[in-house]
PDB file of C-alpha atoms and ligand atoms in Angstrom:
ATOM      1  CA  MET C   1     -34.289 -56.043   5.996  1.00  0.00           C
ATOM      2  CA  SER C   2     -30.746 -57.441   4.545  1.00  0.00           C
ATOM      3  CA  ASN C   3     -31.116 -61.435   5.713  1.00  0.00           C
ATOM      4  CA  ARG C   4     -27.820 -61.087   6.640  1.00  0.00           C
ATOM      5  CA  LEU C   5     -26.437 -60.303   9.880  1.00  0.00           C
ATOM      6  CA  GLU C   6     -24.449 -57.283   9.599  1.00  0.00           C
ATOM      7  CA  LEU C   7     -21.627 -56.758  12.621  1.00  0.00           C
ATOM      8  CA  LEU C   8     -20.662 -54.143  14.556  1.00  0.00           C
ATOM      9  CA  PRO C   9     -17.062 -53.811  15.936  1.00  0.00           C
ATOM     10  CA  ALA C  10     -17.603 -51.531  19.050  1.00  0.00           C
ATOM     11  CA  VAL C  11     -14.048 -49.456  20.132  1.00  0.00           C
ATOM     12  CA  ASP C  12     -14.866 -47.605  23.942  1.00  0.00           C
ATOM     13  CA  VAL C  13     -13.679 -45.094  25.320  1.00  0.00           C
ATOM     14  CA  ARG C  14     -12.601 -45.231  28.488  1.00  0.00           C
ATOM     15  CA  ASP C  15     -10.014 -41.853  29.649  1.00  0.00           C
ATOM     16  CA  GLY C  16      -8.415 -41.509  26.003  1.00  0.00           C
ATOM     17  CA  GLN C  17      -7.778 -45.516  25.770  1.00  0.00           C
ATOM     18  CA  ALA C  18      -9.694 -48.134  23.640  1.00  0.00           C
ATOM     19  CA  VAL C  19     -11.525 -50.810  26.597  1.00  0.00           C
ATOM     20  CA  ARG C  20     -13.545 -53.385  28.028  1.00  0.00           C
ATOM     21  CA  LEU C  21     -15.456 -53.506  30.717  1.00  0.00           C
ATOM     22  CA  VAL C  22     -17.392 -56.182  32.587  1.00  0.00           C
ATOM     23  CA  HIS C  23     -20.442 -56.001  33.430  1.00  0.00           C
ATOM     24  CA  GLY C  24     -20.546 -52.479  32.168  1.00  0.00           C
ATOM     25  CA  GLU C  25     -18.456 -51.678  35.363  1.00  0.00           C
ATOM     26  CA  SER C  26     -16.457 -48.641  35.922  1.00  0.00           C
ATOM     27  CA  GLY C  27     -13.346 -49.478  37.080  1.00  0.00           C
ATOM     28  CA  SER C  28     -13.337 -53.568  34.881  1.00  0.00           C
ATOM     29  CA  GLU C  29     -11.288 -52.095  32.309  1.00  0.00           C
ATOM     30  CA  THR C  30      -8.494 -53.934  30.195  1.00  0.00           C
ATOM     31  CA  SER C  31      -7.046 -50.999  27.998  1.00  0.00           C
ATOM     32  CA  TYR C  32      -6.149 -51.928  23.869  1.00  0.00           C
ATOM     33  CA  GLY C  33      -4.658 -48.930  23.088  1.00  0.00           C
ATOM     34  CA  ASP C  34      -5.234 -46.159  21.102  1.00  0.00           C
ATOM     35  CA  PRO C  35      -8.826 -45.902  20.158  1.00  0.00           C
ATOM     36  CA  LEU C  36      -8.240 -44.342  16.113  1.00  0.00           C
ATOM     37  CA  GLU C  37      -6.346 -47.277  15.995  1.00  0.00           C
ATOM     38  CA  ALA C  38      -8.541 -49.661  16.936  1.00  0.00           C
ATOM     39  CA  ALA C  39     -10.750 -48.953  15.276  1.00  0.00           C
ATOM     40  CA  LEU C  40      -8.987 -48.169  11.803  1.00  0.00           C
ATOM     41  CA  ALA C  41      -7.658 -52.484  12.203  1.00  0.00           C
ATOM     42  CA  TRP C  42     -11.226 -52.544  12.834  1.00  0.00           C
ATOM     43  CA  GLN C  43     -12.007 -51.054   8.687  1.00  0.00           C
ATOM     44  CA  ARG C  44      -9.203 -52.547   7.543  1.00  0.00           C
ATOM     45  CA  ALA C  45     -10.428 -55.911   7.933  1.00  0.00           C
ATOM     46  CA  GLY C  46     -13.941 -55.085   5.996  1.00  0.00           C
ATOM     47  CA  ALA C  47     -16.204 -53.329   9.063  1.00  0.00           C
ATOM     48  CA  GLU C  48     -19.149 -52.131   7.074  1.00  0.00           C
ATOM     49  CA  TRP C  49     -20.387 -49.922  10.689  1.00  0.00           C
ATOM     50  CA  LEU C  50     -18.071 -48.747  14.126  1.00  0.00           C
ATOM     51  CA  HIS C  51     -19.781 -49.082  17.309  1.00  0.00           C
ATOM     52  CA  LEU C  52     -18.521 -45.925  19.639  1.00  0.00           C
ATOM     53  CA  VAL C  53     -19.001 -45.343  22.841  1.00  0.00           C
ATOM     54  CA  ASP C  54     -17.857 -42.774  24.897  1.00  0.00           C
ATOM     55  CA  LEU C  55     -17.419 -44.753  28.044  1.00  0.00           C
ATOM     56  CA  ASP C  56     -17.367 -40.639  29.912  1.00  0.00           C
ATOM     57  CA  ALA C  57     -19.930 -39.303  28.870  1.00  0.00           C
ATOM     58  CA  ALA C  58     -22.074 -42.967  29.755  1.00  0.00           C
ATOM     59  CA  PHE C  59     -20.307 -42.329  33.897  1.00  0.00           C
ATOM     60  CA  GLY C  60     -20.741 -38.980  34.134  1.00  0.00           C
ATOM     61  CA  THR C  61     -17.176 -39.095  33.871  1.00  0.00           C
ATOM     62  CA  GLY C  62     -16.164 -36.158  31.716  1.00  0.00           C
ATOM     63  CA  ASP C  63     -15.492 -36.984  28.750  1.00  0.00           C
ATOM     64  CA  ASN C  64     -13.109 -38.223  25.264  1.00  0.00           C
ATOM     65  CA  ARG C  65     -16.123 -35.633  22.474  1.00  0.00           C
ATOM     66  CA  ALA C  66     -12.987 -34.383  20.837  1.00  0.00           C
ATOM     67  CA  GLN C  67     -10.970 -37.510  20.319  1.00  0.00           C
ATOM     68  CA  ILE C  68     -14.893 -39.673  19.757  1.00  0.00           C
ATOM     69  CA  ALA C  69     -15.313 -37.046  17.063  1.00  0.00           C
ATOM     70  CA  GLU C  70     -11.940 -37.295  15.810  1.00  0.00           C
ATOM     71  CA  VAL C  71     -12.746 -41.123  15.447  1.00  0.00           C
ATOM     72  CA  ALA C  72     -15.546 -40.803  13.387  1.00  0.00           C
ATOM     73  CA  ARG C  73     -14.404 -38.766  10.959  1.00  0.00           C
ATOM     74  CA  ALA C  74     -11.860 -40.959  10.034  1.00  0.00           C
ATOM     75  CA  MET C  75     -14.037 -43.363   9.744  1.00  0.00           C
ATOM     76  CA  ASP C  76     -15.705 -44.428   6.198  1.00  0.00           C
ATOM     77  CA  VAL C  77     -17.339 -46.829   7.778  1.00  0.00           C
ATOM     78  CA  LYS C  78     -20.340 -45.906   9.022  1.00  0.00           C
ATOM     79  CA  VAL C  79     -20.792 -44.695  12.892  1.00  0.00           C
ATOM     80  CA  GLU C  80     -22.586 -45.498  15.793  1.00  0.00           C
ATOM     81  CA  LEU C  81     -21.756 -43.366  18.552  1.00  0.00           C
ATOM     82  CA  SER C  82     -23.374 -43.639  22.036  1.00  0.00           C
ATOM     83  CA  GLY C  83     -22.677 -43.063  26.026  1.00  0.00           C
ATOM     84  CA  GLY C  84     -23.768 -39.887  27.181  1.00  0.00           C
ATOM     85  CA  ILE C  85     -25.898 -38.053  24.676  1.00  0.00           C
ATOM     86  CA  ARG C  86     -28.998 -36.342  26.157  1.00  0.00           C
ATOM     87  CA  ASP C  87     -29.782 -33.368  25.606  1.00  0.00           C
ATOM     88  CA  ASP C  88     -29.663 -30.637  21.943  1.00  0.00           C
ATOM     89  CA  ALA C  89     -25.989 -30.542  22.801  1.00  0.00           C
ATOM     90  CA  SER C  90     -24.533 -33.622  22.979  1.00  0.00           C
ATOM     91  CA  LEU C  91     -26.878 -35.249  20.095  1.00  0.00           C
ATOM     92  CA  GLN C  92     -25.851 -31.897  17.766  1.00  0.00           C
ATOM     93  CA  ALA C  93     -21.604 -32.895  18.909  1.00  0.00           C
ATOM     94  CA  ALA C  94     -22.623 -36.190  18.127  1.00  0.00           C
ATOM     95  CA  LEU C  95     -24.159 -35.712  14.778  1.00  0.00           C
ATOM     96  CA  ALA C  96     -21.994 -33.050  13.527  1.00  0.00           C
ATOM     97  CA  THR C  97     -19.011 -35.966  13.290  1.00  0.00           C
ATOM     98  CA  GLY C  98     -20.970 -37.322   9.779  1.00  0.00           C
ATOM     99  CA  CYS C  99     -21.515 -40.735  12.719  1.00  0.00           C
ATOM    100  CA  ARG C 100     -24.707 -42.519  10.386  1.00  0.00           C
ATOM    101  CA  ARG C 101     -26.689 -42.902  13.689  1.00  0.00           C
ATOM    102  CA  VAL C 102     -26.318 -42.594  17.699  1.00  0.00           C
ATOM    103  CA  ASN C 103     -27.739 -44.405  20.222  1.00  0.00           C
ATOM    104  CA  LEU C 104     -29.864 -42.576  23.289  1.00  0.00           C
ATOM    105  CA  GLY C 105     -30.050 -44.879  26.624  1.00  0.00           C
ATOM    106  CA  THR C 106     -29.981 -43.004  29.594  1.00  0.00           C
ATOM    107  CA  ALA C 107     -32.743 -40.235  28.017  1.00  0.00           C
ATOM    108  CA  ALA C 108     -34.863 -43.111  26.951  1.00  0.00           C
ATOM    109  CA  LEU C 109     -35.157 -43.648  30.341  1.00  0.00           C
ATOM    110  CA  GLU C 110     -34.662 -40.154  31.905  1.00  0.00           C
ATOM    111  CA  SER C 111     -35.934 -37.191  29.442  1.00  0.00           C
ATOM    112  CA  PRO C 112     -38.951 -39.339  26.984  1.00  0.00           C
ATOM    113  CA  GLU C 113     -40.800 -36.276  26.089  1.00  0.00           C
ATOM    114  CA  TRP C 114     -36.864 -34.945  24.795  1.00  0.00           C
ATOM    115  CA  VAL C 115     -36.111 -38.585  22.883  1.00  0.00           C
ATOM    116  CA  ALA C 116     -39.921 -38.645  21.519  1.00  0.00           C
ATOM    117  CA  LYS C 117     -38.866 -35.342  19.394  1.00  0.00           C
ATOM    118  CA  VAL C 118     -35.527 -36.872  18.996  1.00  0.00           C
ATOM    119  CA  ILE C 119     -36.959 -39.634  17.382  1.00  0.00           C
ATOM    120  CA  ALA C 120     -39.641 -37.308  15.443  1.00  0.00           C
ATOM    121  CA  GLU C 121     -36.878 -35.471  14.052  1.00  0.00           C
ATOM    122  CA  HIS C 122     -34.298 -37.358  12.794  1.00  0.00           C
ATOM    123  CA  GLY C 123     -35.776 -40.648  11.909  1.00  0.00           C
ATOM    124  CA  GLU C 124     -33.179 -43.779  11.153  1.00  0.00           C
ATOM    125  CA  ALA C 125     -30.330 -41.746  12.526  1.00  0.00           C
ATOM    126  CA  VAL C 126     -31.871 -42.234  15.994  1.00  0.00           C
ATOM    127  CA  ALA C 127     -31.266 -46.524  17.641  1.00  0.00           C
ATOM    128  CA  VAL C 128     -32.232 -46.455  21.639  1.00  0.00           C
ATOM    129  CA  GLY C 129     -29.904 -48.324  23.799  1.00  0.00           C
ATOM    130  CA  LEU C 130     -32.392 -50.820  25.736  1.00  0.00           C
ATOM    131  CA  ASP C 131     -29.515 -51.813  28.050  1.00  0.00           C
ATOM    132  CA  VAL C 132     -30.859 -54.856  31.171  1.00  0.00           C
ATOM    133  CA  ARG C 133     -30.867 -56.090  33.793  1.00  0.00           C
ATOM    134  CA  GLY C 134     -33.249 -58.972  33.823  1.00  0.00           C
ATOM    135  CA  THR C 135     -36.303 -56.634  32.119  1.00  0.00           C
ATOM    136  CA  THR C 136     -35.033 -53.665  33.685  1.00  0.00           C
ATOM    137  CA  LEU C 137     -33.712 -50.928  32.135  1.00  0.00           C
ATOM    138  CA  ARG C 138     -30.666 -49.009  33.639  1.00  0.00           C
ATOM    139  CA  GLY C 139     -29.845 -45.579  32.647  1.00  0.00           C
ATOM    140  CA  ARG C 140     -26.563 -43.397  33.973  1.00  0.00           C
ATOM    141  CA  GLY C 141     -23.197 -45.628  32.547  1.00  0.00           C
ATOM    142  CA  TRP C 142     -25.452 -48.558  33.316  1.00  0.00           C
ATOM    143  CA  THR C 143     -25.991 -47.526  37.480  1.00  0.00           C
ATOM    144  CA  ARG C 144     -29.505 -46.977  38.323  1.00  0.00           C
ATOM    145  CA  ASP C 145     -32.347 -48.622  37.326  1.00  0.00           C
ATOM    146  CA  GLY C 146     -35.168 -46.865  35.183  1.00  0.00           C
ATOM    147  CA  GLY C 147     -37.815 -48.705  34.208  1.00  0.00           C
ATOM    148  CA  ASP C 148     -39.015 -52.001  33.020  1.00  0.00           C
ATOM    149  CA  LEU C 149     -38.289 -53.302  29.024  1.00  0.00           C
ATOM    150  CA  TYR C 150     -41.568 -54.304  28.388  1.00  0.00           C
ATOM    151  CA  GLU C 151     -43.242 -50.828  29.213  1.00  0.00           C
ATOM    152  CA  THR C 152     -40.183 -48.738  27.670  1.00  0.00           C
ATOM    153  CA  LEU C 153     -40.341 -50.773  24.149  1.00  0.00           C
ATOM    154  CA  ALA C 154     -43.819 -50.608  23.735  1.00  0.00           C
ATOM    155  CA  ARG C 155     -42.900 -46.639  24.363  1.00  0.00           C
ATOM    156  CA  LEU C 156     -40.631 -46.360  22.457  1.00  0.00           C
ATOM    157  CA  ASP C 157     -42.488 -47.755  19.530  1.00  0.00           C
ATOM    158  CA  ALA C 158     -45.481 -45.836  19.239  1.00  0.00           C
ATOM    159  CA  GLU C 159     -42.867 -42.850  19.284  1.00  0.00           C
ATOM    160  CA  GLY C 160     -41.271 -44.440  16.259  1.00  0.00           C
ATOM    161  CA  CYS C 161     -38.209 -45.496  16.897  1.00  0.00           C
ATOM    162  CA  ALA C 162     -36.450 -46.915  14.271  1.00  0.00           C
ATOM    163  CA  ARG C 163     -34.538 -49.606  16.510  1.00  0.00           C
ATOM    164  CA  TYR C 164     -32.874 -50.845  19.420  1.00  0.00           C
ATOM    165  CA  VAL C 165     -29.562 -51.969  20.719  1.00  0.00           C
ATOM    166  CA  VAL C 166     -30.089 -54.403  23.140  1.00  0.00           C
ATOM    167  CA  THR C 167     -27.379 -55.191  25.759  1.00  0.00           C
ATOM    168  CA  ASP C 168     -27.504 -57.473  28.418  1.00  0.00           C
ATOM    169  CA  ILE C 169     -25.684 -56.229  31.427  1.00  0.00           C
ATOM    170  CA  ALA C 170     -25.214 -59.451  33.213  1.00  0.00           C
ATOM    171  CA  LYS C 171     -23.274 -60.681  29.798  1.00  0.00           C
ATOM    172  CA  ASP C 172     -21.717 -57.613  28.427  1.00  0.00           C
ATOM    173  CA  GLY C 173     -17.535 -57.653  28.634  1.00  0.00           C
ATOM    174  CA  THR C 174     -18.197 -61.576  29.683  1.00  0.00           C
ATOM    175  CA  LEU C 175     -17.614 -64.040  26.820  1.00  0.00           C
ATOM    176  CA  LYS C 176     -20.039 -65.951  27.993  1.00  0.00           C
ATOM    177  CA  GLY C 177     -22.492 -65.991  24.915  1.00  0.00           C
ATOM    178  CA  PRO C 178     -24.938 -63.489  24.112  1.00  0.00           C
ATOM    179  CA  ASN C 179     -28.838 -63.895  25.979  1.00  0.00           C
ATOM    180  CA  LEU C 180     -30.545 -65.392  22.405  1.00  0.00           C
ATOM    181  CA  GLU C 181     -34.293 -65.503  25.009  1.00  0.00           C
ATOM    182  CA  LEU C 182     -33.548 -62.261  25.939  1.00  0.00           C
ATOM    183  CA  LEU C 183     -33.274 -61.185  22.012  1.00  0.00           C
ATOM    184  CA  ARG C 184     -36.283 -63.812  20.852  1.00  0.00           C
ATOM    185  CA  ASN C 185     -38.576 -61.974  23.415  1.00  0.00           C
ATOM    186  CA  VAL C 186     -37.545 -58.063  22.163  1.00  0.00           C
ATOM    187  CA  CYS C 187     -37.821 -59.169  18.718  1.00  0.00           C
ATOM    188  CA  ALA C 188     -41.363 -61.050  19.257  1.00  0.00           C
ATOM    189  CA  ARG C 189     -42.530 -57.978  21.428  1.00  0.00           C
ATOM    190  CA  THR C 190     -41.531 -55.317  18.392  1.00  0.00           C
ATOM    191  CA  ASP C 191     -41.814 -55.322  14.128  1.00  0.00           C
ATOM    192  CA  ARG C 192     -38.420 -52.801  14.640  1.00  0.00           C
ATOM    193  CA  PRO C 193     -34.773 -54.455  13.939  1.00  0.00           C
ATOM    194  CA  VAL C 194     -32.828 -55.490  16.888  1.00  0.00           C
ATOM    195  CA  VAL C 195     -28.770 -55.141  17.601  1.00  0.00           C
ATOM    196  CA  ALA C 196     -27.542 -57.213  19.310  1.00  0.00           C
ATOM    197  CA  SER C 197     -24.735 -56.414  22.301  1.00  0.00           C
ATOM    198  CA  GLY C 198     -22.832 -58.331  24.969  1.00  0.00           C
ATOM    199  CA  GLY C 199     -21.425 -61.411  25.069  1.00  0.00           C
ATOM    200  CA  VAL C 200     -20.339 -62.498  21.928  1.00  0.00           C
ATOM    201  CA  SER C 201     -17.379 -65.926  22.603  1.00  0.00           C
ATOM    202  CA  SER C 202     -17.563 -66.970  18.983  1.00  0.00           C
ATOM    203  CA  LEU C 203     -17.905 -67.648  15.825  1.00  0.00           C
ATOM    204  CA  ASP C 204     -20.996 -70.512  16.859  1.00  0.00           C
ATOM    205  CA  ASP C 205     -22.687 -66.999  19.616  1.00  0.00           C
ATOM    206  CA  LEU C 206     -21.859 -65.259  15.784  1.00  0.00           C
ATOM    207  CA  ARG C 207     -23.942 -67.942  13.658  1.00  0.00           C
ATOM    208  CA  ALA C 208     -26.007 -68.391  16.596  1.00  0.00           C
ATOM    209  CA  ILE C 209     -27.165 -64.756  16.892  1.00  0.00           C
ATOM    210  CA  ALA C 210     -27.351 -64.055  12.736  1.00  0.00           C
ATOM    211  CA  SER C 211     -30.357 -67.144  13.013  1.00  0.00           C
ATOM    212  CA  LEU C 212     -32.063 -64.912  14.625  1.00  0.00           C
ATOM    213  CA  VAL C 213     -32.497 -62.136  11.469  1.00  0.00           C
ATOM    214  CA  PRO C 214     -35.956 -63.410  10.246  1.00  0.00           C
ATOM    215  CA  GLU C 215     -36.933 -62.707  13.864  1.00  0.00           C
ATOM    216  CA  GLY C 216     -36.224 -59.091  13.834  1.00  0.00           C
ATOM    217  CA  VAL C 217     -32.233 -59.019  14.488  1.00  0.00           C
ATOM    218  CA  GLU C 218     -30.819 -57.352  12.354  1.00  0.00           C
ATOM    219  CA  GLY C 219     -27.161 -56.691  13.415  1.00  0.00           C
ATOM    220  CA  ALA C 220     -24.196 -57.941  16.410  1.00  0.00           C
ATOM    221  CA  ILE C 221     -22.285 -55.171  18.524  1.00  0.00           C
ATOM    222  CA  VAL C 222     -18.274 -57.638  18.595  1.00  0.00           C
ATOM    223  CA  GLY C 223     -16.243 -55.883  21.535  1.00  0.00           C
ATOM    224  CA  LYS C 224     -14.823 -57.863  24.108  1.00  0.00           C
ATOM    225  CA  ALA C 225     -13.947 -61.112  21.764  1.00  0.00           C
ATOM    226  CA  LEU C 226     -12.669 -59.044  18.995  1.00  0.00           C
ATOM    227  CA  TYR C 227      -9.885 -57.743  21.585  1.00  0.00           C
ATOM    228  CA  ALA C 228      -8.732 -61.202  23.046  1.00  0.00           C
ATOM    229  CA  LYS C 229      -8.593 -63.068  19.660  1.00  0.00           C
ATOM    230  CA  ALA C 230     -11.124 -65.037  20.094  1.00  0.00           C
ATOM    231  CA  PHE C 231     -11.368 -64.277  16.411  1.00  0.00           C
ATOM    232  CA  THR C 232     -11.145 -61.625  14.042  1.00  0.00           C
ATOM    233  CA  LEU C 233     -12.975 -59.969  11.977  1.00  0.00           C
ATOM    234  CA  GLU C 234     -12.636 -61.831   8.360  1.00  0.00           C
ATOM    235  CA  GLU C 235     -13.056 -64.740  10.565  1.00  0.00           C
ATOM    236  CA  ALA C 236     -16.383 -63.461  11.783  1.00  0.00           C
ATOM    237  CA  LEU C 237     -17.873 -61.588   8.755  1.00  0.00           C
ATOM    238  CA  GLU C 238     -17.135 -64.893   7.047  1.00  0.00           C
ATOM    239  CA  ALA C 239     -18.766 -66.872   9.172  1.00  0.00           C
ATOM    240  CA  VAL C 240     -22.540 -64.710   9.131  1.00  0.00           C
ATOM    241  CA  ALA C 241     -21.310 -64.371   5.124  1.00  0.00           C
ATOM    242  CA  ARG C 242     -23.663 -67.216   4.166  1.00  0.00           C
TER     243      ARG C 242
HETATM  244  O1  LIG G 301     -22.729 -47.934  25.606  1.00  0.00           O
HETATM  245  C1  LIG G 301     -23.302 -47.296  26.396  1.00  0.00           C
HETATM  246  O2  LIG G 301     -23.959 -45.779  26.750  1.00  0.00           O
HETATM  247  C2  LIG G 301     -22.078 -48.442  27.217  1.00  0.00           C
HETATM  248  C3  LIG G 301     -22.372 -47.412  28.604  1.00  0.00           C
HETATM  249  C4  LIG G 301     -22.127 -48.287  29.353  1.00  0.00           C
HETATM  250  C5  LIG G 301     -21.825 -49.014  29.765  1.00  0.00           C
HETATM  251  C6  LIG G 301     -20.709 -50.342  28.902  1.00  0.00           C
HETATM  252  C7  LIG G 301     -21.889 -49.005  27.652  1.00  0.00           C
HETATM  253  N1  LIG G 301     -21.348 -49.684  26.477  1.00  0.00           N
HETATM  254  C8  LIG G 301     -21.026 -50.815  26.102  1.00  0.00           C
HETATM  255  C9  LIG G 301     -20.623 -51.700  24.861  1.00  0.00           C
HETATM  256  O3  LIG G 301     -21.743 -51.189  24.027  1.00  0.00           O
HETATM  257  C10 LIG G 301     -19.656 -52.729  24.551  1.00  0.00           C
HETATM  258  O4  LIG G 301     -18.706 -52.518  23.275  1.00  0.00           O
HETATM  259  C11 LIG G 301     -21.022 -54.188  23.454  1.00  0.00           C
HETATM  260  O5  LIG G 301     -22.066 -53.946  24.762  1.00  0.00           O
HETATM  261  C12 LIG G 301     -20.349 -55.024  23.086  1.00  0.00           C
HETATM  262  O6  LIG G 301     -19.744 -56.100  24.446  1.00  0.00           O
HETATM  263  P1  LIG G 301     -18.594 -58.140  24.255  1.00  0.00           P
HETATM  264  O7  LIG G 301     -19.031 -57.922  22.810  1.00  0.00           O
HETATM  265  O8  LIG G 301     -19.051 -58.336  25.736  1.00  0.00           O
HETATM  266  O9  LIG G 301     -18.004 -56.998  24.981  1.00  0.00           O
END
């Protein structure tokens, strides 16, 4: 594992638009225009990764599959794809975009046998999103409870899950800072890399997450702060370069 924090600027797509939600709640969207333009802007600014989310697929309000595939295929940088990947068809469609990895969320809570099979078949190409309120996991676009964080983590670890994307829903899209305690607690319970998501508001937040790299945090997803211009991606990359 590198000792430098990886940054993953986010492009969350709802109804064809790049948006950010507050607490992941449907209806709380702020729109930021064309997803491809946003993704290309992050790439031009030096991103190594793009975190690309199909929110409609996550919520079950349709999908943006064709547009998501167009964005993923246009990227020269690594793409992590999330939202509504719950069965063989959606998994194959996601992998066919050429993305580097997919995030499974709801499926890890509702279809554990399928997820164990997918982890065994695809290894590093699969991460599991652990999206929590407190220590209770949430699925179906974060609208339904899905069990205990640490029990699920132990099960997924035993199945060989390669990495986790950990989101405190109470922080997501709020610019209130990341939940460092949650990240530390998850890192203490697994030896797999953890990608932090939700709440980043400042370069100091990124430095604080970067201080957890020795504990197992590998990356940080940044959404709202970049769209709200709290800092630029260039500044963020510079802040975690040392
Ligand atoms: O990732 C999902 O599947 C998802 C489902 C339902 C609501 C939101 C979802 N993802 C949100 C994100 O991944 C955000 O882009 C990320 O947490 C960034 O948060 P922030 O920096 O606080 O804007």
